[in-house]
XYZ file of C-alpha atoms in Angstrom:
540
model
C 123.359 67.454 138.092
C 120.701 67.590 135.336
C 119.817 71.153 134.419
C 116.287 72.374 134.863
C 114.450 72.706 131.520
C 114.226 76.360 130.586
C 117.439 77.297 132.347
C 120.356 79.038 130.717
C 122.452 75.866 131.200
C 119.939 73.868 129.216
C 120.347 76.263 126.340
C 124.144 75.990 126.330
C 125.434 75.579 122.793
C 122.407 77.238 121.215
C 122.293 80.510 123.152
C 123.982 82.514 120.418
C 124.680 86.199 120.193
C 122.089 87.937 117.984
C 124.544 88.417 115.116
C 125.614 84.761 115.284
C 122.016 83.569 115.223
C 121.225 85.897 112.325
C 124.193 84.624 110.298
C 123.248 80.985 110.860
C 119.630 81.635 109.898
C 120.758 83.497 106.768
C 123.016 80.597 105.810
C 120.180 78.121 106.314
C 117.843 80.163 104.085
C 120.431 80.362 101.311
C 121.070 76.615 101.435
C 117.343 75.801 101.462
C 116.493 78.127 98.564
C 119.663 78.040 96.444
C 117.922 75.915 93.812
C 114.871 78.220 93.653
C 116.718 80.848 91.593
C 116.490 78.638 88.485
C 112.719 78.100 88.823
C 110.792 79.598 85.874
C 107.621 81.612 86.215
C 104.940 79.125 87.253
C 101.157 78.853 87.399
C 99.803 82.407 87.040
C 103.117 84.233 87.587
C 103.151 85.495 84.010
C 99.509 86.555 84.111
C 99.766 88.334 87.481
C 103.072 90.071 86.708
C 104.003 90.138 83.024
C 100.395 90.097 81.837
C 99.281 93.005 83.994
C 99.661 96.346 82.145
C 99.493 98.341 85.383
C 102.645 96.538 86.557
C 104.603 96.411 83.306
C 103.657 100.011 82.490
C 104.160 101.246 86.054
C 100.632 102.669 86.129
C 99.654 101.539 89.610
C 96.585 102.638 91.526
C 97.552 103.614 95.105
C 94.004 102.857 96.193
C 94.392 99.223 95.144
C 94.035 96.608 97.881
C 97.510 95.179 97.198
C 99.303 98.300 96.047
C 102.649 97.651 97.770
C 102.825 94.106 96.438
C 102.066 95.370 92.950
C 104.634 98.129 93.390
C 107.311 95.576 94.274
C 106.515 93.633 91.101
C 106.583 96.821 89.023
C 110.027 97.704 90.376
C 111.225 94.153 89.697
C 109.914 94.373 86.147
C 111.859 97.588 85.596
C 115.033 95.951 86.930
C 114.740 92.309 85.815
C 112.225 92.374 82.965
C 110.993 88.854 82.278
C 114.003 87.118 83.918
C 112.609 85.152 86.882
C 115.907 84.777 88.795
C 115.765 88.389 89.981
C 112.211 87.975 91.258
C 113.270 84.857 93.137
C 116.195 86.726 94.694
C 113.785 89.338 96.041
C 111.410 86.672 97.353
C 114.225 84.851 99.151
C 115.443 88.150 100.618
C 111.933 88.842 101.964
C 111.787 85.341 103.451
C 115.157 85.841 105.135
C 113.954 89.166 106.533
C 110.883 87.421 107.925
C 112.983 84.712 109.581
C 115.095 87.411 111.228
C 111.921 89.216 112.321
C 110.748 85.977 113.966
C 114.133 85.812 115.733
C 113.777 89.406 116.890
C 110.169 88.926 117.995
C 110.919 85.853 120.105
C 113.867 87.623 121.778
C 111.736 90.682 122.506
C 108.887 88.601 123.911
C 111.296 86.794 126.225
C 112.533 90.161 127.432
C 108.972 91.410 127.914
C 108.050 88.337 129.943
C 111.130 88.786 132.137
C 109.794 92.215 133.145
C 106.512 90.827 134.472
C 106.289 91.011 138.289
C 105.708 87.243 138.481
C 108.479 86.225 136.046
C 111.215 83.843 137.090
C 114.779 84.986 136.670
C 115.891 82.243 134.287
C 114.796 82.002 130.694
C 115.841 80.052 127.608
C 117.829 82.245 125.209
C 118.032 79.476 122.592
C 114.313 79.649 121.767
C 114.506 82.641 119.369
C 117.205 80.987 117.263
C 115.382 77.650 117.093
C 112.088 79.357 116.223
C 113.665 81.418 113.436
C 115.486 78.381 112.069
C 112.336 76.229 111.972
C 110.418 79.023 110.257
C 113.240 79.644 107.774
C 113.739 76.113 106.442
C 110.286 74.527 106.748
C 109.192 73.219 103.318
C 105.641 74.486 103.725
C 107.024 77.992 103.158
C 108.079 77.169 99.584
C 104.770 78.183 98.063
C 105.056 81.682 99.536
C 108.716 81.984 98.518
C 109.339 80.007 95.320
C 105.954 80.796 93.748
C 106.762 84.365 92.701
C 103.193 85.716 92.627
C 102.705 84.770 96.265
C 105.074 87.534 97.291
C 101.873 89.181 98.460
C 101.799 86.668 101.342
C 105.461 86.953 102.322
C 105.642 90.739 101.936
C 102.474 91.255 103.985
C 103.979 88.942 106.604
C 107.146 91.075 106.640
C 105.189 94.255 107.404
C 102.982 92.379 109.901
C 106.000 91.000 111.792
C 107.763 94.365 111.643
C 104.681 96.062 113.090
C 104.464 93.502 115.902
C 108.153 93.863 116.695
C 107.901 97.649 116.694
C 104.936 97.481 119.055
C 106.814 95.231 121.473
C 109.810 97.583 121.380
C 107.470 100.521 121.986
C 106.158 98.783 125.108
C 109.652 97.907 126.308
C 111.322 101.271 125.700
C 111.411 103.686 128.624
C 112.607 106.729 126.699
C 109.586 108.754 125.615
C 111.229 109.939 122.404
C 112.391 106.457 121.417
C 109.032 104.901 122.284
C 107.248 107.415 120.047
C 109.595 106.456 117.230
C 108.812 102.768 117.706
C 105.089 103.523 117.818
C 105.315 105.508 114.583
C 107.119 102.553 112.965
C 104.407 100.268 114.294
C 101.643 102.336 112.710
C 103.517 102.698 109.408
C 104.241 98.982 109.159
C 100.633 98.162 110.074
C 99.376 100.400 107.268
C 101.882 98.847 104.847
C 100.756 95.335 105.783
C 97.103 96.214 105.149
C 98.170 97.812 101.853
C 99.813 94.567 100.733
C 97.338 91.781 101.478
C 93.971 91.524 103.195
C 95.010 88.882 105.740
C 96.940 91.648 107.560
C 93.641 93.078 108.840
C 93.937 90.783 111.884
C 96.970 92.714 113.165
C 94.945 94.455 115.935
C 94.056 91.030 117.338
C 97.718 90.005 117.236
C 98.615 93.148 119.193
C 95.923 92.412 121.771
C 97.382 88.898 122.067
C 100.851 90.366 122.696
C 99.426 92.698 125.356
C 97.561 89.950 127.181
C 100.441 87.476 127.096
C 103.451 89.643 127.886
C 102.498 92.999 129.375
C 100.606 94.491 132.291
C 98.766 97.792 132.182
C 95.395 99.272 133.109
C 92.665 98.619 130.552
C 92.313 102.353 129.813
C 95.997 102.605 128.899
C 95.809 99.526 126.698
C 92.865 100.999 124.849
C 94.977 104.060 124.189
C 97.656 101.908 122.559
C 95.187 100.441 120.067
C 93.242 103.694 119.622
C 94.324 104.125 115.951
C 92.694 100.804 115.086
C 89.534 101.697 116.970
C 89.384 105.069 115.214
C 89.898 103.395 111.843
C 87.111 100.915 112.596
C 84.796 103.704 113.715
C 85.609 105.678 110.566
C 84.831 102.627 108.432
C 81.490 102.133 110.174
C 80.690 105.820 109.798
C 81.601 105.791 106.128
C 79.450 102.704 105.566
C 76.486 104.304 107.311
C 76.882 107.554 105.365
C 77.208 105.651 102.083
C 74.058 103.665 102.700
C 75.830 100.310 102.747
C 73.237 97.580 103.216
C 73.769 94.138 104.696
C 73.497 92.729 101.185
C 76.248 95.032 99.890
C 78.374 94.214 102.936
C 77.923 90.517 102.236
C 79.068 91.036 98.653
C 82.059 93.124 99.712
C 83.274 90.403 102.095
C 82.867 87.552 99.635
C 85.569 86.569 97.157
C 84.028 83.426 95.762
C 80.518 82.814 94.439
C 78.489 79.693 94.934
C 79.895 78.788 98.367
C 77.880 79.590 101.467
C 79.668 81.051 104.445
C 78.609 78.117 106.595
C 79.917 75.490 104.171
C 83.154 77.403 103.726
C 83.709 77.682 107.489
C 82.974 73.996 108.033
C 85.376 73.063 105.262
C 88.071 75.290 106.711
C 87.964 73.312 109.948
C 89.319 70.369 107.938
C 91.659 72.539 105.877
C 93.304 74.091 108.942
C 93.751 70.608 110.381
C 95.536 69.712 107.126
C 97.782 72.755 107.529
C 98.691 71.547 111.010
C 99.450 68.076 109.690
C 101.722 69.536 107.004
C 103.540 71.645 109.578
C 104.153 68.608 111.784
C 104.738 66.125 108.939
C 105.592 68.083 105.758
C 105.064 65.386 103.147
C 102.501 65.300 100.346
C 102.582 69.014 99.547
C 100.380 69.968 96.621
C 100.078 73.186 94.630
C 96.378 72.599 93.987
C 94.716 70.290 96.549
C 91.326 68.802 95.768
C 89.222 69.658 98.812
C 85.566 68.647 98.981
C 83.083 71.020 100.591
C 81.734 70.052 103.998
C 78.098 70.829 104.565
C 77.443 69.575 108.084
C 79.138 69.899 111.439
C 78.205 66.270 112.043
C 80.577 64.949 109.381
C 83.157 62.844 111.261
C 86.125 64.663 109.695
C 84.625 68.047 110.603
C 83.892 66.964 114.179
C 87.417 65.625 114.650
C 88.935 68.807 113.207
C 86.728 71.006 115.405
C 87.746 68.996 118.476
C 91.422 69.377 117.538
C 91.126 73.158 117.150
C 89.113 73.563 120.345
C 91.733 71.545 122.238
C 94.626 73.573 120.845
C 92.959 76.939 121.474
C 92.064 75.895 125.018
C 95.633 74.694 125.550
C 96.916 78.026 124.267
C 94.744 79.945 126.714
C 95.781 77.715 129.629
C 99.450 78.147 128.715
C 99.093 81.910 128.636
C 97.588 81.861 132.121
C 100.356 79.617 133.398
C 102.986 81.813 131.798
C 101.639 84.874 133.564
C 102.435 83.104 136.845
C 106.142 82.753 136.124
C 107.681 80.587 133.395
C 108.190 82.149 129.959
C 107.920 78.882 128.035
C 104.149 78.394 128.483
C 103.616 82.032 127.509
C 105.581 81.605 124.282
C 103.873 78.307 123.456
C 100.392 79.648 124.156
C 101.121 82.849 122.260
C 102.384 80.868 119.241
C 99.323 78.634 119.117
C 96.868 81.524 119.325
C 98.902 83.570 116.804
C 98.456 80.677 114.360
C 94.674 80.800 114.622
C 94.510 84.609 114.575
C 96.622 84.637 111.396
C 94.116 82.408 109.591
C 90.967 84.329 110.510
C 90.647 86.180 107.196
C 91.256 83.333 104.761
C 90.083 80.325 106.764
C 86.905 81.423 108.489
C 83.695 82.882 106.999
C 84.949 84.730 103.920
C 84.383 82.346 100.985
C 87.358 82.022 98.620
C 87.086 79.810 95.506
C 90.361 77.993 96.253
C 89.618 76.227 99.501
C 93.225 75.439 100.412
C 96.566 77.008 99.527
C 99.797 76.393 101.404
C 100.937 80.012 101.228
C 98.043 81.032 103.466
C 99.775 79.427 106.437
C 103.016 81.396 105.926
C 102.350 84.157 108.478
C 100.428 81.930 110.933
C 103.293 79.417 110.933
C 105.587 82.012 112.533
C 103.591 81.574 115.722
C 103.816 77.797 115.618
C 107.575 78.033 115.055
C 107.841 79.970 118.327
C 105.519 77.498 120.055
C 107.521 74.527 118.745
C 110.806 76.056 119.916
C 109.320 76.628 123.378
C 107.936 73.081 123.461
C 111.313 71.609 122.508
C 112.891 73.518 125.386
C 110.480 71.723 127.720
C 111.480 68.210 126.646
C 113.537 66.783 129.525
C 116.117 64.873 127.404
C 116.992 68.158 125.688
C 118.296 69.519 128.978
C 121.655 68.100 127.928
C 123.298 70.654 125.631
C 124.792 68.127 123.213
C 121.482 66.324 122.812
C 119.688 69.590 122.221
C 122.168 70.735 119.598
C 121.953 67.350 117.841
C 118.147 67.339 117.800
C 117.964 70.939 116.530
C 120.562 70.232 113.861
C 118.747 67.058 112.818
C 115.442 68.898 112.492
C 117.013 71.735 110.526
C 118.824 69.406 108.132
C 115.712 67.279 107.570
C 113.477 70.271 106.907
C 116.083 71.868 104.652
C 116.370 68.671 102.624
C 112.586 68.584 102.194
C 112.597 72.246 101.125
C 115.305 71.607 98.531
C 113.348 68.596 97.259
C 110.122 70.599 97.055
C 111.895 73.357 95.124
C 112.990 70.726 92.585
C 109.309 70.081 91.863
C 108.977 73.767 90.968
C 111.790 73.553 88.395
C 109.458 72.962 85.432
C 105.781 73.164 84.553
C 105.808 69.485 83.699
C 107.198 68.476 87.102
C 104.928 70.810 89.068
C 101.702 69.859 87.324
C 102.610 66.162 87.183
C 102.988 66.265 90.945
C 99.696 68.094 91.450
C 97.738 65.983 88.952
C 98.958 62.803 90.648
C 97.748 64.100 94.022
C 94.513 65.683 92.703
C 93.554 63.283 89.872
C 89.923 64.414 89.780
C 90.469 68.171 89.843
C 90.320 69.892 86.446
C 92.945 72.593 87.003
C 95.924 70.276 87.644
C 94.867 68.103 84.700
C 94.590 71.178 82.509
C 97.934 72.475 83.773
C 99.658 69.190 82.999
C 98.040 69.163 79.557
C 99.412 72.653 78.892
C 102.886 71.509 79.972
C 102.716 68.527 77.602
C 101.474 70.728 74.763
C 104.425 73.072 75.296
C 106.706 70.070 74.740
C 104.886 69.099 71.549
C 102.918 66.179 72.986
C 99.517 67.300 71.711
C 97.932 63.845 71.920
C 98.908 63.551 75.568
C 97.629 67.065 76.192
C 94.275 66.283 74.525
C 93.791 63.255 76.792
C 94.344 65.411 79.868
C 92.057 68.215 78.669
C 89.343 65.646 78.074
C 89.867 64.243 81.577
C 89.580 67.793 82.954
C 86.252 68.276 81.162
C 84.949 64.953 82.400
C 85.848 66.057 85.938
C 84.088 69.409 85.424
C 82.176 70.033 82.161
C 82.001 73.758 82.962
C 85.779 74.244 83.272
C 86.192 76.885 80.569
C 89.971 76.939 80.119
C 90.046 73.297 79.066
C 87.677 74.045 76.156
C 90.038 76.646 74.734
C 93.137 74.530 75.345
C 91.539 71.432 73.844
C 90.502 73.446 70.807
C 94.044 74.779 70.444
C 95.541 71.274 70.669
C 93.111 69.921 68.056
C 93.857 72.915 65.852
C 97.573 72.159 66.224
C 96.913 68.659 64.886
C 94.954 70.025 61.938
C 91.572 68.865 63.284
C 89.936 72.231 62.596
C 86.322 71.039 62.435
C 86.638 69.401 65.860
C 88.153 72.559 67.340
C 85.369 74.915 66.134
C 82.601 73.935 68.630
C 85.087 74.129 71.507
C 86.097 77.666 70.582
C 82.465 78.651 70.057
C 81.539 77.329 73.522
C 84.417 79.236 75.076
C 83.614 82.427 73.139
C 80.065 82.520 74.489
C 81.370 82.475 78.059
C 84.563 84.521 77.637
C 83.760 87.012 74.857
C 86.720 89.362 75.489
C 89.632 86.950 75.097
C 91.213 87.978 71.759
C 93.005 84.706 70.951
C 89.679 82.916 70.607
C 88.676 85.123 67.649
C 92.054 84.630 65.981
C 92.071 80.848 66.383
C 88.446 80.430 65.409
C 89.019 82.584 62.327
C 91.783 80.242 61.189
C 89.604 77.178 61.785
C 86.761 78.717 59.757
C 89.151 79.607 56.959
C 90.598 76.090 56.910
C 87.101 74.603 56.670
C 86.033 76.875 53.816
C 84.165 79.553 55.762
C 86.172 82.552 54.537
C 83.459 85.161 55.089
C 82.948 84.155 58.733
C 86.723 84.120 59.160
C 86.997 87.710 57.891
C 84.381 88.867 60.384
C 86.272 87.171 63.211
C 89.522 88.826 62.111
C 87.838 92.209 62.569
C 86.465 91.141 65.949
C 89.944 89.974 66.948
C 91.356 93.432 66.235
C 88.639 95.093 68.334
C 89.062 92.592 71.178
C 92.785 93.328 71.333
C 92.029 97.013 71.767
C 89.392 96.378 74.433
C 91.335 93.776 76.403
C 94.690 93.385 78.097
C 94.916 90.098 76.245
C 94.677 87.889 79.309
C 92.094 85.623 80.791
C 89.723 87.148 83.321
C 90.690 86.452 86.956
C 87.978 83.816 87.361
C 89.584 81.695 84.647
C 93.255 82.003 85.608
């Protein structure tokens, strides 16, 4: 007899005890990320961590938007200094914790569904393990794990998942004292998530999604559960009204990037989110710095296709939730996972313009939902009703994804490898070209670096960093006269970067302009006092 999909027999061989599942997931994470411990600081890791006096001096501002992320870096700096292996160990530990939180969440949601009056008796206990495993070893997670500075994304996800789990446990627990403890943990984790990264502000919507999908209660009681969020929102509105916040100021406060309209950003994100989905299904062609063109009309074919895809998936998620409420847990989990994905992207992929249109680490938290949805979908595939087939398919997926993660982490092993990869995939974007030029310059290939800096400036004549780097490369070759106008251009636009004064002073001195060089030496000394010595955020 062939077992019914979703039955306990169908899950035979994968329905592990919680501790067994946790151990296997931990082993998978360690295998997938073993080669990340040797990755050096990359991209802006040094600027964000080692170049930030508040972190290295442990002078953190608790009112900062990402205080807990900064605090974790400050503690790491005290313990590990400038040795990246320790930072990577912490990042991998956070990722493992998140995978286990996904395991816990899926198990709790299955339990919650089983308590619904319409629920069927049988459910698939293998789904939590498969979901956690897919989340743990998927190569798209590498940018949030191996790229040290993106701990903000993984740490915020940890608090977000912990808050969601605590809420589910609060709803499941019958003991009043225990339920109050879970609710207190829920509120604390929610606050910690919001104190780590801004994308955590969608947590109330995630909680509403949990309520709708897996619990039953009168509307008045549900409102009571989310009352802290409503009070916080009311307090924010009251504060804004009392402070005289205008629509113009509100627009500025909810805008990270300049020069991109909200409409164009939202249209572009329709395509970007479709790219995230493609990378989750087929994780090849990952890129640290994708070159994404702005979309300016809904009628662009790529935008229309992406919008149709998202509308179809959201509608499917809603339909699955409704079906799940009538009995089977699998549609509920699948629908929940799909809608969680879109809720998780609302801050960074909707109407809040961000200069970098696409970054893989932004899909880290949302992908937890799709991992649950994928595990539920796999449980529905008829051929997987045979235990041996199901184990083989799960093992094959895990091994394939782990191999891709290991391979992607190899790309992170050096600046040259990382920027070569990105420049090859984004040949007309100035930042990868500039990054590859910097990597070549560090190896002594100044001529190769100059060619790349020049390509970066042809791609974008206003890209300021390439002017400084090109000037530095020319200066390194002794071409002081050619370097001077580049430094002067950069100095007009970035007047507080001390190294420009020092380098320009040397070029003036080498070309016989000693008096001008002496003035720049004095300006260099003042700039060092007035500046942390790093590039402003807009130029990093």
